[in-house]
CSV table of C-alpha atoms and ligand atoms in Angstrom, one decimal:
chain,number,residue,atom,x,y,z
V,75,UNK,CA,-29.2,-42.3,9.1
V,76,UNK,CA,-28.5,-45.0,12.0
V,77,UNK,CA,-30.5,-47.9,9.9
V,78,UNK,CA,-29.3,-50.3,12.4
V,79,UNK,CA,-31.9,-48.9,14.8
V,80,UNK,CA,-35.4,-49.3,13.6
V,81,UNK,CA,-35.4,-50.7,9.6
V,82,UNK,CA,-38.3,-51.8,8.2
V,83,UNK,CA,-36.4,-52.8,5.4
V,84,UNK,CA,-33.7,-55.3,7.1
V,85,UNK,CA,-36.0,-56.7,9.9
V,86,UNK,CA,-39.4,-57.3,11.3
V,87,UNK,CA,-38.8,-56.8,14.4
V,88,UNK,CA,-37.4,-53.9,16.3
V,89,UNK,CA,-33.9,-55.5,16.6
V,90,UNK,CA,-31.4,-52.7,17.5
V,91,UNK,CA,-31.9,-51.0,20.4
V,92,UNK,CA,-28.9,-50.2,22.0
V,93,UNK,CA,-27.6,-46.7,23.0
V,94,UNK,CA,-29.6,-45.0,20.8
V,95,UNK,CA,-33.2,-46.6,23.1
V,96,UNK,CA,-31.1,-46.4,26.3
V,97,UNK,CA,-31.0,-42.9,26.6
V,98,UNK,CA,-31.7,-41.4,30.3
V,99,UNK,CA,-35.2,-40.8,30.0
V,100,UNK,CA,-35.5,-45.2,29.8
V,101,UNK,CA,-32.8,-45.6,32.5
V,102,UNK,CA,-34.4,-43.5,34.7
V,103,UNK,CA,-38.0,-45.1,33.9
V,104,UNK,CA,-36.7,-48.4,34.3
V,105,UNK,CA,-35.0,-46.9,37.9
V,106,UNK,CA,-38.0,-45.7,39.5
V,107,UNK,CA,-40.2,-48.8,38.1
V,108,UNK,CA,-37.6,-51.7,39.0
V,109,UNK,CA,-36.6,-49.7,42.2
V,110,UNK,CA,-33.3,-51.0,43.1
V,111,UNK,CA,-32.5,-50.8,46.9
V,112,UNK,CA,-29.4,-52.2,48.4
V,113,UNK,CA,-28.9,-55.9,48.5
V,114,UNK,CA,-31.6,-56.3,45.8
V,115,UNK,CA,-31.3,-58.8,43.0
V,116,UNK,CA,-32.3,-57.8,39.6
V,117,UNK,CA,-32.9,-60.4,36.8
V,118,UNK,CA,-32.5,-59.0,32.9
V,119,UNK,CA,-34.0,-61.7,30.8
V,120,UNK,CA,-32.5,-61.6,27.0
V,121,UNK,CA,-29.9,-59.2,28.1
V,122,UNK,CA,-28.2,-58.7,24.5
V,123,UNK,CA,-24.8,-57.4,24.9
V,124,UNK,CA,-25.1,-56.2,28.6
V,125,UNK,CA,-26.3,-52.6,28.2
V,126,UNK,CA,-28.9,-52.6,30.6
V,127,UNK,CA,-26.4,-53.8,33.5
V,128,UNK,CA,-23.8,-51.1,32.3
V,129,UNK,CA,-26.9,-48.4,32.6
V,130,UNK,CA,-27.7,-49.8,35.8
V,131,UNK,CA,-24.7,-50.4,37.3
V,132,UNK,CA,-23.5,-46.7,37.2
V,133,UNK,CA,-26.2,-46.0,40.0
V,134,UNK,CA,-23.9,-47.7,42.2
V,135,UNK,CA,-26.6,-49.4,44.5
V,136,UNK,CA,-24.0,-50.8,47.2
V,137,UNK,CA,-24.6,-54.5,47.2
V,138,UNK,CA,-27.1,-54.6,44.3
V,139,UNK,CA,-26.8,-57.5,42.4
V,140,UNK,CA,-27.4,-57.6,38.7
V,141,UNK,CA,-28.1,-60.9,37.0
V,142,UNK,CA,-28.1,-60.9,33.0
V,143,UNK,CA,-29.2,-63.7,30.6
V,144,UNK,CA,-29.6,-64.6,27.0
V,145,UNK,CA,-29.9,-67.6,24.8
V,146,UNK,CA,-26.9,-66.5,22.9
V,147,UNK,CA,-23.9,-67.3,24.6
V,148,UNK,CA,-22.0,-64.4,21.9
V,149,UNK,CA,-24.1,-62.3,23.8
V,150,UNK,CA,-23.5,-63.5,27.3
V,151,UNK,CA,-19.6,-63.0,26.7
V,152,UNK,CA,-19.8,-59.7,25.2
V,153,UNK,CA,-22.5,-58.2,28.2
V,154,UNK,CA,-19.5,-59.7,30.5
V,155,UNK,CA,-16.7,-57.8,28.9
V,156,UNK,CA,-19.2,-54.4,28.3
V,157,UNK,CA,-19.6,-54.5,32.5
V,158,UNK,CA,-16.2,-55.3,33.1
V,159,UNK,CA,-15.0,-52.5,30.6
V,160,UNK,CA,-16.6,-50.0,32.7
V,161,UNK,CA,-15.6,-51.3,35.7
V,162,UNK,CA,-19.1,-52.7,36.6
V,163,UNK,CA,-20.1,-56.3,37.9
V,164,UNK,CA,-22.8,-58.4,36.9
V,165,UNK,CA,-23.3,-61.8,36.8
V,166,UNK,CA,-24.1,-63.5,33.4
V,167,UNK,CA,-25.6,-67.1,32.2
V,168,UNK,CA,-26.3,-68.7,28.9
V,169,UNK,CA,-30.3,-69.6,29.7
V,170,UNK,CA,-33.8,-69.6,27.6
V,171,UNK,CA,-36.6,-67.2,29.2
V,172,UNK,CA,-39.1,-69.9,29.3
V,173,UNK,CA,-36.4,-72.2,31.4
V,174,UNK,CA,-34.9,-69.9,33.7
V,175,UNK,CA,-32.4,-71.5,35.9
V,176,UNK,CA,-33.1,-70.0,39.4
V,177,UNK,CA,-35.2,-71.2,42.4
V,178,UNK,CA,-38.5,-69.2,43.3
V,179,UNK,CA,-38.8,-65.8,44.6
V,180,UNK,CA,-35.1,-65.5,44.4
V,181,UNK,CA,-35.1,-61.8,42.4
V,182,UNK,CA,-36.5,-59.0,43.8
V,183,UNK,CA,-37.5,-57.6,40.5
V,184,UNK,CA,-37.3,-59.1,36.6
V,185,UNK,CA,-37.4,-57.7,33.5
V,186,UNK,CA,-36.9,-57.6,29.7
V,187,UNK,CA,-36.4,-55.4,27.0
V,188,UNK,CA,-37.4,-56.5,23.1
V,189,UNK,CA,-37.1,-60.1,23.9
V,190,UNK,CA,-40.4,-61.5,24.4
V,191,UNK,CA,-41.1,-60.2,20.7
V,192,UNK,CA,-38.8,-63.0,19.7
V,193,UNK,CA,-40.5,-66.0,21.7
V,194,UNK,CA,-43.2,-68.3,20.8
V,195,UNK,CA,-44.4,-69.0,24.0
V,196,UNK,CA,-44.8,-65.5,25.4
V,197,UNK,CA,-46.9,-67.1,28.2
V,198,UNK,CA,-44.5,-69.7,29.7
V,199,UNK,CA,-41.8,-66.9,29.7
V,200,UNK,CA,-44.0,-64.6,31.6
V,201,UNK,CA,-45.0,-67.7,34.3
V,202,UNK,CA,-41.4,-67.6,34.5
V,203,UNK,CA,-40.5,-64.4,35.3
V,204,UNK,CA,-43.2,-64.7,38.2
V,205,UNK,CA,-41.9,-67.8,39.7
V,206,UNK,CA,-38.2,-66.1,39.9
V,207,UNK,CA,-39.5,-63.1,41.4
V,208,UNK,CA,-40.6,-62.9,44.9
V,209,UNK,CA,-43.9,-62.1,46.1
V,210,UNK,CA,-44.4,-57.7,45.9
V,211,UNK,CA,-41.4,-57.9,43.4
V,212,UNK,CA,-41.7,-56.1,40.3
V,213,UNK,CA,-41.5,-57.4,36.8
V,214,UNK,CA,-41.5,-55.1,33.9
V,215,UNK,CA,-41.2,-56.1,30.4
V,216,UNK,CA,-40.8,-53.3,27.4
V,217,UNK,CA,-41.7,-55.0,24.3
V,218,UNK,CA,-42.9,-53.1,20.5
V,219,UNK,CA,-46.0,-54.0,18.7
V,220,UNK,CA,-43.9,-55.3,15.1
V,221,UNK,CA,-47.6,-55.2,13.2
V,222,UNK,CA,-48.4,-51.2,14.0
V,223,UNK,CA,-45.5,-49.9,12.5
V,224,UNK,CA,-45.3,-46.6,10.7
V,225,UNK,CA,-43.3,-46.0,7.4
V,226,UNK,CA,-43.1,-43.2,5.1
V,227,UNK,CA,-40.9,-42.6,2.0
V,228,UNK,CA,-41.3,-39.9,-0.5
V,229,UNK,CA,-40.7,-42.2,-3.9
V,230,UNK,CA,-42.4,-44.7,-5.1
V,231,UNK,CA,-39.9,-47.3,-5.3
V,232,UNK,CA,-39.6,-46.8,-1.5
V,233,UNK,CA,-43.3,-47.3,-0.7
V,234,UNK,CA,-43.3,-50.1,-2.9
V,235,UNK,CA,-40.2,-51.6,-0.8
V,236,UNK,CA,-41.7,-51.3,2.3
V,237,UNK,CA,-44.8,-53.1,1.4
V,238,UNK,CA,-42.6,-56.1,-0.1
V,239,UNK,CA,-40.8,-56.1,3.5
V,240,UNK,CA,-43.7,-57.6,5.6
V,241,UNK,CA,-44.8,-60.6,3.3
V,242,UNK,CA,-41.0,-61.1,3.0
V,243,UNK,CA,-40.2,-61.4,6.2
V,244,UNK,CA,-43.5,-63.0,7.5
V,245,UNK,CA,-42.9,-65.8,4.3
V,246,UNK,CA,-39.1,-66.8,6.1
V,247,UNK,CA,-40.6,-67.0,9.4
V,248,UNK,CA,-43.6,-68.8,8.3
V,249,UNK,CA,-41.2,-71.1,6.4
V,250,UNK,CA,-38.9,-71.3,9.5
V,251,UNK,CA,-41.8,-72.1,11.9
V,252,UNK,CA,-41.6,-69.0,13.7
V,253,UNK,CA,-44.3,-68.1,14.5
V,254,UNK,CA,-44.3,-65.3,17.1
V,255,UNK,CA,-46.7,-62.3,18.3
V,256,UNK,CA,-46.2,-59.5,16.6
V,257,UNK,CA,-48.2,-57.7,18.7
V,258,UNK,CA,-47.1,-58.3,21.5
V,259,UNK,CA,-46.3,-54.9,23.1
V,260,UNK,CA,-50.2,-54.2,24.4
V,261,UNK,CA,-51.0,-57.7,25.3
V,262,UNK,CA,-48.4,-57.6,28.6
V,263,UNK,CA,-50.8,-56.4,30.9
V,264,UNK,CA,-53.4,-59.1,30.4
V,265,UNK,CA,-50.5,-61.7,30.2
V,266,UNK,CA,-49.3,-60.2,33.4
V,267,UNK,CA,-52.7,-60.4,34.9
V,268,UNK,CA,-53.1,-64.3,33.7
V,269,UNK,CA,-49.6,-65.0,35.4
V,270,UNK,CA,-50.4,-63.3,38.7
V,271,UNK,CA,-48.4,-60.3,38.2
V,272,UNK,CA,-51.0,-57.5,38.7
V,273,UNK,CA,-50.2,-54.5,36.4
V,274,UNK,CA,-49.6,-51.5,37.2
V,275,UNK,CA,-49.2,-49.5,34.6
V,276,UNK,CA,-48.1,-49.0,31.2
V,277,UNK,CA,-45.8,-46.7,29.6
V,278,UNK,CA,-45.4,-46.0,25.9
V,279,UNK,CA,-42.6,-45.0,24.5
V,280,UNK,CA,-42.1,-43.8,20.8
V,281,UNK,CA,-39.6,-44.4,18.6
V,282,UNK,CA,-39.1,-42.4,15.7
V,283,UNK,CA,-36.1,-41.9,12.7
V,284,UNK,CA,-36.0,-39.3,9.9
V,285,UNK,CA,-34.1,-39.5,7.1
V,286,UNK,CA,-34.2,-35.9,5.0
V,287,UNK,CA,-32.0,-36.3,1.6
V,288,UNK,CA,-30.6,-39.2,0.4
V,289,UNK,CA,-28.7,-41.9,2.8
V,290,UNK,CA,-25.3,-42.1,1.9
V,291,UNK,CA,-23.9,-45.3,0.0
V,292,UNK,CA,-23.2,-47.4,2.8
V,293,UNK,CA,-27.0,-47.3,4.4
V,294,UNK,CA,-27.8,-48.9,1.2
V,295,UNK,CA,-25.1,-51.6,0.8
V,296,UNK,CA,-26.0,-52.8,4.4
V,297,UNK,CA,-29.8,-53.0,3.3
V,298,UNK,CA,-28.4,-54.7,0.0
V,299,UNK,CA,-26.1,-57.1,2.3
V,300,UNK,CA,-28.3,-57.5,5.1
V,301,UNK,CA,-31.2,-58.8,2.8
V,302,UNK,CA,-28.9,-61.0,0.4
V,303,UNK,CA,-28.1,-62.5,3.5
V,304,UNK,CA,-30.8,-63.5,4.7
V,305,UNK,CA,-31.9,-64.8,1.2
V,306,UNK,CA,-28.6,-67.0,0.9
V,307,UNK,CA,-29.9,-68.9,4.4
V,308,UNK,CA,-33.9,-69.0,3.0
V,309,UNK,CA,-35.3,-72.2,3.7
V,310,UNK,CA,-37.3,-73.3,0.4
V,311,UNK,CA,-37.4,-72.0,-3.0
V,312,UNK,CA,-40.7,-69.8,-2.2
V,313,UNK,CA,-38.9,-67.3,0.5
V,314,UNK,CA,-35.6,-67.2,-1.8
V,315,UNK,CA,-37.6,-65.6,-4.9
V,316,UNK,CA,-39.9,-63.6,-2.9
V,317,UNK,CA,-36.2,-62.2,-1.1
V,318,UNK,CA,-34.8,-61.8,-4.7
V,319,UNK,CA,-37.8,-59.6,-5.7
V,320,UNK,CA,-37.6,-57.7,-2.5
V,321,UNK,CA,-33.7,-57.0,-3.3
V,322,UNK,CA,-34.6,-56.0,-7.1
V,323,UNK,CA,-36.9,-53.2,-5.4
V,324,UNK,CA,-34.3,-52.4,-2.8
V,325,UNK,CA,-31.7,-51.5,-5.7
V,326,UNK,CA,-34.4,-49.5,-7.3
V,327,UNK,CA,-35.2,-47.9,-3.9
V,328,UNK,CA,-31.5,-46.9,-3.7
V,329,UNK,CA,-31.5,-45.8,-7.5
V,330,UNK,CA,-34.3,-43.6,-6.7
V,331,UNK,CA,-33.2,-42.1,-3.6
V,332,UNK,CA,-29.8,-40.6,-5.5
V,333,UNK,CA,-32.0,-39.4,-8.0
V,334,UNK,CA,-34.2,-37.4,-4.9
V,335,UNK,CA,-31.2,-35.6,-4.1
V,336,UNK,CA,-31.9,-33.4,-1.2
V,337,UNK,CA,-36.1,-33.8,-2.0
V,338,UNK,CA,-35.5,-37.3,-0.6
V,339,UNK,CA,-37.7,-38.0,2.4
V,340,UNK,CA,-38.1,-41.0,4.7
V,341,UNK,CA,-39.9,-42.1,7.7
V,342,UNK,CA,-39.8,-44.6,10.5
V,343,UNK,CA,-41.9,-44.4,13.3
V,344,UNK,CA,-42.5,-47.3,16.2
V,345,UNK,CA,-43.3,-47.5,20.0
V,346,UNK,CA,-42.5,-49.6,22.7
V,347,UNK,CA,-44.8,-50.7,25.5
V,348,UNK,CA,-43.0,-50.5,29.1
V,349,UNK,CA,-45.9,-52.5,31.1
V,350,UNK,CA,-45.1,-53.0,35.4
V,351,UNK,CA,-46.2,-55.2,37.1
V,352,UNK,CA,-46.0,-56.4,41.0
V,353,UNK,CA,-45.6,-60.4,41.9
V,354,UNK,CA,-48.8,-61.5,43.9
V,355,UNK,CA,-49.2,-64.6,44.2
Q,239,SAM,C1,-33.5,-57.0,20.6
Q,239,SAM,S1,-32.3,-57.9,21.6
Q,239,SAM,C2,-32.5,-56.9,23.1
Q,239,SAM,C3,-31.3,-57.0,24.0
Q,239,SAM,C4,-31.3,-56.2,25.3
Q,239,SAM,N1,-32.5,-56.5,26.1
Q,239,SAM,C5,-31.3,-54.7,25.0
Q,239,SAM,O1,-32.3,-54.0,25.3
Q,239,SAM,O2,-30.3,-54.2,24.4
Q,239,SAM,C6,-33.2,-59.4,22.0
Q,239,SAM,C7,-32.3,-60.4,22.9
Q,239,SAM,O3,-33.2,-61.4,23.3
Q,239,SAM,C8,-32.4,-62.6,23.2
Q,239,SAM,N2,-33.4,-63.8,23.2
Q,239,SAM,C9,-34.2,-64.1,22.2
Q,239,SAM,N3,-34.9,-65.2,22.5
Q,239,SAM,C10,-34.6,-65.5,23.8
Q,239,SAM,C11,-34.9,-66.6,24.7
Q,239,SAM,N4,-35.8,-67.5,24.4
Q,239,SAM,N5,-34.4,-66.6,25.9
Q,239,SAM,C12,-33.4,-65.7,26.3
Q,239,SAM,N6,-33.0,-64.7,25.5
Q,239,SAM,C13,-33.6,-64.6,24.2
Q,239,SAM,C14,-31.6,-62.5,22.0
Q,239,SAM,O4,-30.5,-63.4,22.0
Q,239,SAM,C15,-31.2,-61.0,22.1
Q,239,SAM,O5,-30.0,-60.8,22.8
């Protein structure tokens, strides 16, 4: 069970997309809907750890030149290394998506994937984007609706901890002033349209994890760790005892999921919205 790809349980958002999102049916969306040509300049807002740039980058597009950025410089140095690994180049900067530190027009397409989900100002970001990106450019941004997520798990313990997950989590950010959109994913084409990107069209893509018998040990001392984590850096007293409740039903989640044996059943389901757009104005 890969819980570091979609967990209800350890985050509110969908936080871990890595290879297993990239797979080639994505690559090749993003391909044909960012259309790279040579000479083009492609901005990836809120790159992560550079996996879009590696995907890219083994189209070899002579002279295409990928630009990444993120607000975590971690990130930024790790994207730089992952391109460089595999012999790729792509240029990298340490930059906020609502601040982006290029003239107008200059990137013949711009996009995002999961990052707008983690912004406040989903608006200014997108006004961004369009500034960069020069008129009949593309901009595409792939982003999950957090509040319409599915979750199944065959004891009750589990059912019970995935309903103490969401006032959880929505209690820290509450507490930590963030206060983002979880719903973001359907709302990008009338964003778009407010920003004077027209859309174009919007592709949904599911994803999905099963989990048939119980998870081994360590899926349940990373839920364990994860959330005890995140209680030890709570903000206020409120969050810290709502966390400590949440980690008493995790434990008995585990508990009961050894018990389950092979009759142990659990369910994740999510999707991402993939909306394009074309610069117009
Ligand atoms: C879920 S990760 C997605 C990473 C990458 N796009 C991918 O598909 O693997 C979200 C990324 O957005 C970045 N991020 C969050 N807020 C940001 C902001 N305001 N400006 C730029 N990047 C931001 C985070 O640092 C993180 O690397």
């Amino acid at each position: 069970m890969a819980t570091g790809f979609i967990d209800e349980l350890t985050s509110p958002t969908v936080k871990y997309l890595r290879e297993r999102w990239w797979n080639e049916a994505f690559t090749e969306f993003l391909t044909e809907t960012l259309r790279p040509r040579a000479g083009n300049r492609i901005l990836d807002v809120g790159c992560g750890e550079g996996i879009a740039e590696v995907q890219l980058g083994r189209l070899h597009v002579s002279q295409m030149r990928l630009v990444g950025v993120d607000l975590m410089i971690e990130r930024v140095i790790v994207a730089r290394h992952e391109t460089a690994a595999h012999n790729q180049r792509g240029l990298f900067a340490c930059s906020d998506a609502c601040h982006l530190p290029f003239r107008d027009g200059i990137f013949d397409s711009t996009f995002c994937v999961a990052v707008l989900q983690h912004i406040s100002d989903v608006e200014m970001a997108i006004r961004d984007f369009a500034r960069v990106t020069r008129v009949g450019g593309r901009v595409v941004a792939v982003e999950p609706d957090n509040s319409a997520r599915y979750s199944y798990s065959s004891t009750p313990a589990g059912r019970r901890a995935f309903e103490m997950s969401t006032p959880f989590f929505s209690a820290l950010a509450a507490a930590r002033g963030e206060a983002m959109e979880a719903a973001i994913g359907p709302k990008l084409p009338t964003l778009f349209a407010a920003c004077g990107i027209e859309p174009l069209e919007v592709r949904l893509f599911p994803v999905s994890q099963t989990q048939l018998g119980a998870p081994p040990d360590e899926v349940w001392r990373r839920r364990h760790d994860v959330v005890e984590q995140v209680i030890d850096q709570a903000p206020n007293d409120d969050v810290r005892n709502l966390g400590r409740e949440y980690l008493t039903a995790l434990d008995a989640y585990a508990a009961e999921a050894r018990k389950a044996g092979s009759s142990f059943v659990e369910i994740q389901h999510t999707m991402l919205f993939a909306t394009v757009g074309q610069k117009t104005e």
